[in-house]
Coordinates of C-alpha atoms and ligand atoms in Angstrom, one line a residue:
M1 CA -24.0 -19.0 13.6
N2 CA -27.0 -16.9 13.3
C3 CA -27.3 -14.4 10.1
L4 CA -26.6 -10.5 11.0
L5 CA -28.7 -8.9 8.5
C6 CA -31.6 -11.7 8.4
G7 CA -31.3 -13.5 12.0
S8 CA -31.5 -17.4 10.7
I9 CA -29.0 -19.3 11.3
F10 CA -26.2 -20.9 8.2
Q11 CA -23.0 -22.5 8.3
S12 CA -19.9 -21.4 7.0
P13 CA -17.9 -24.2 5.7
P14 CA -14.5 -24.1 6.5
T15 CA -12.5 -24.0 3.2
W16 CA -8.7 -24.3 2.8
R17 CA -8.6 -21.2 2.4
K18 CA -10.1 -21.0 5.9
L19 CA -6.8 -22.6 7.5
L20 CA -4.5 -22.4 5.5
L21 CA -5.1 -18.6 4.8
Y22 CA -6.6 -15.8 6.4
E23 CA -9.7 -15.1 5.5
I24 CA -12.7 -13.4 7.1
E25 CA -15.4 -15.7 9.0
A26 CA -18.8 -14.4 7.1
T27 CA -21.6 -13.0 9.4
S28 CA -24.2 -13.1 6.8
C29 CA -26.0 -16.3 5.4
K30 CA -25.9 -16.6 1.7
R31 CA -29.1 -15.9 1.1
C32 CA -28.8 -12.2 2.0
L33 CA -25.5 -11.1 1.0
S34 CA -27.0 -12.9 -3.0
K35 CA -29.8 -9.9 -2.1
F36 CA -27.1 -7.2 -2.6
E37 CA -25.4 -5.9 -6.7
K38 CA -21.6 -5.9 -7.0
A39 CA -20.7 -2.7 -8.4
D40 CA -18.8 -2.4 -12.1
T41 CA -15.0 -1.3 -10.7
Q42 CA -14.0 2.0 -11.8
F43 CA -15.7 4.8 -11.9
D44 CA -14.7 7.2 -14.7
L45 CA -14.1 10.9 -13.1
S46 CA -14.6 12.4 -16.9
D47 CA -17.9 14.6 -15.3
F48 CA -14.6 16.5 -13.3
E49 CA -12.5 17.2 -16.7
D50 CA -13.1 21.2 -16.4
S51 CA -13.3 21.7 -13.2
H52 CA -10.5 22.5 -10.8
Y53 CA -10.1 19.2 -9.5
K54 CA -9.2 18.2 -11.9
G55 CA -6.5 14.9 -11.5
A56 CA -7.1 15.0 -8.1
L57 CA -8.7 11.7 -8.3
N58 CA -6.6 8.4 -10.1
S59 CA -9.3 6.3 -10.0
V60 CA -11.9 5.7 -7.8
T61 CA -13.5 2.0 -7.6
A62 CA -16.9 1.3 -5.4
L63 CA -17.7 -2.9 -4.1
Y64 CA -21.1 -2.4 -4.1
S65 CA -24.0 -0.4 -6.3
Y66 CA -27.1 1.0 -4.4
N67 CA -30.7 -1.3 -4.1
E68 CA -32.8 -1.9 -1.8
A69 CA -31.1 -4.6 0.3
M70 CA -27.9 -1.8 1.0
K71 CA -30.3 1.2 1.5
S72 CA -32.0 -1.2 4.6
Y73 CA -28.1 -2.5 5.6
L74 CA -26.8 1.6 5.6
H75 CA -30.1 2.8 7.1
Q76 CA -29.4 -0.5 10.0
Y77 CA -25.9 0.8 9.5
K78 CA -25.8 4.0 10.1
F79 CA -28.3 6.1 11.3
L80 CA -29.7 2.4 13.6
Q81 CA -25.9 2.4 14.9
D82 CA -25.9 -1.1 14.7
V83 CA -21.8 -1.4 15.0
A84 CA -21.8 -5.8 15.1
L85 CA -23.6 -4.4 10.7
A86 CA -19.7 -3.8 10.0
S87 CA -18.6 -7.4 9.0
V88 CA -20.9 -8.1 6.3
F89 CA -18.3 -6.3 3.8
A90 CA -15.6 -7.6 5.5
E91 CA -13.3 -9.9 3.6
E92 CA -14.8 -7.9 0.3
I93 CA -13.3 -4.3 1.7
R94 CA -9.9 -6.5 2.7
L95 CA -9.2 -8.6 -0.6
L96 CA -10.0 -5.5 -2.3
I97 CA -7.8 -2.8 -0.1
E98 CA -4.9 -5.5 0.1
K99 CA -4.4 -5.5 -3.4
R100 CA -3.6 -1.6 -2.9
E101 CA -0.3 -0.1 -2.3
G102 CA -0.4 2.8 -0.3
I103 CA -2.2 4.6 3.4
V104 CA -5.5 4.1 3.5
V105 CA -7.4 7.4 5.4
P106 CA -10.9 6.8 5.8
I107 CA -12.8 9.8 5.2
P108 CA -13.9 11.1 8.2
M109 CA -16.8 12.2 10.0
H110 CA -17.5 16.4 11.9
P111 CA -17.0 15.7 15.0
D112 CA -20.5 16.8 15.8
K113 CA -22.0 13.8 13.6
L114 CA -19.9 11.4 15.4
L115 CA -21.4 12.7 18.3
T116 CA -24.8 11.7 17.5
R117 CA -23.7 9.1 15.4
T118 CA -22.0 7.1 18.0
F119 CA -19.4 5.7 16.4
A120 CA -17.1 6.0 13.2
Q121 CA -18.8 4.0 10.3
V122 CA -16.5 4.8 7.6
D123 CA -13.0 3.4 10.4
E124 CA -16.0 0.8 11.3
L125 CA -15.9 -0.7 7.6
L126 CA -11.4 -0.9 7.7
I127 CA -11.6 -1.9 11.2
S128 CA -13.5 -4.9 10.4
A129 CA -11.6 -5.5 7.5
G130 CA -8.5 -5.8 9.7
L131 CA -7.1 -3.1 7.7
P132 CA -4.1 -0.3 9.2
F133 CA -5.3 3.4 8.0
Q134 CA -4.2 6.9 9.6
H135 CA -6.1 9.4 10.4
L136 CA -4.8 12.4 8.1
L137 CA -7.6 14.5 7.1
V138 CA -10.3 16.5 9.5
K139 CA -14.3 18.2 8.6
T140 CA -14.2 21.5 8.6
E141 CA -17.9 21.8 8.0
T142 CA -20.9 20.2 7.4
A143 CA -22.4 22.9 4.9
E144 CA -26.0 21.3 3.6
Q145 CA -24.8 20.7 0.1
G146 CA -27.5 19.5 -0.7
K147 CA -29.0 23.2 -1.3
K148 CA -26.2 23.4 -4.2
S149 CA -25.3 22.9 -8.3
K150 CA -23.0 20.8 -8.5
K151 CA -20.5 23.8 -9.6
E152 CA -21.0 25.7 -6.4
R153 CA -20.3 22.1 -4.8
L154 CA -17.1 21.8 -6.9
E155 CA -15.9 25.5 -6.0
A156 CA -17.4 26.1 -2.3
S157 CA -13.9 26.2 0.2
P158 CA -12.5 22.5 1.2
L159 CA -14.5 20.3 3.3
F160 CA -11.2 19.1 5.0
E161 CA -8.5 19.7 6.3
V162 CA -4.9 17.6 6.2
T163 CA -4.3 16.8 9.9
G164 CA -1.1 14.9 9.9
K165 CA 2.4 14.2 7.4
V166 CA 1.8 13.3 3.7
E167 CA 4.7 12.2 1.6
A168 CA 5.3 12.2 -1.8
K169 CA 3.3 8.0 -1.6
T170 CA 0.8 7.2 -3.1
Y171 CA -2.8 6.7 -0.3
V172 CA -6.2 5.1 -1.0
L173 CA -9.0 7.2 0.2
F174 CA -11.8 5.2 1.8
D175 CA -15.7 5.8 2.5
D176 CA -18.8 4.7 2.6
I177 CA -20.4 5.8 -0.3
Y178 CA -19.2 7.1 -3.4
T179 CA -22.1 9.8 -4.5
T180 CA -21.8 12.8 -6.1
G181 CA -18.0 12.9 -5.9
T182 CA -17.5 16.0 -4.3
T183 CA -16.1 14.8 -0.4
M184 CA -14.0 12.5 -2.8
H185 CA -12.9 15.1 -5.1
H186 CA -12.5 17.8 -2.1
A187 CA -10.3 15.0 0.6
A188 CA -8.1 14.4 -3.0
K189 CA -7.0 17.3 -3.4
V190 CA -6.2 18.4 -0.4
L191 CA -3.9 14.9 -0.1
K192 CA -2.4 16.1 -3.5
E193 CA -2.0 19.6 -1.9
A194 CA 0.4 18.2 1.2
G195 CA 1.8 16.7 -1.2
A196 CA 0.7 12.8 -2.2
S197 CA 1.5 11.7 -5.5
K198 CA -1.6 9.6 -6.2
I199 CA -4.3 9.2 -4.3
E200 CA -6.8 6.1 -5.5
A201 CA -10.5 6.4 -3.7
I202 CA -11.8 3.1 -3.0
T203 CA -16.1 2.6 -1.3
L204 CA -17.7 0.3 -0.4
I205 CA -20.8 1.6 -2.0
K206 CA -22.2 3.6 -5.9
G207 CA -24.5 5.7 -4.8
Ligands
ZN1 ZN1 -29.4 -13.4 6.2

């Protein structure tokens, strides 16, 4: 097949895993995939120790670092709206999330943004990975977060509201990119306040 990233023809050889177990077929070539840089798995959350988000998130794990290859991938996926690209990391996402015991909750986009972006990019990554998920959050505002200081951002009113029933269980928040961590912490806090017992976060990219 043709690589979704560079267009060159590549072969994905049959493996025992593909025959015996479930494995998602690669949609990009080895050369393209080698340009992405695997991230250190778990994040240090000590930045949030003295904020009122302390303890909201139990862990954050990212799959990849933000490098040039990832920058152009994100541009093509998010801004040029190439939905097929959701499949590039499908197998990696599946392997990481399947190990977790928890209900997967994608970080939602604001409805206004969904109109301009045409598809829900975070949801599509999970759909490609064949993972079930629940929409339990709705984004309430699109405040210009960048202009505020980190402290102001952390203490701003919640960006999300809980829309479904939250139980005393583990939830796995999923987002495409983790930059300042504000989004994830806001989401984790509202879910914990609604009754969740543990919140783990997983992102494709560490910004
Ligand atoms: Zn390629």
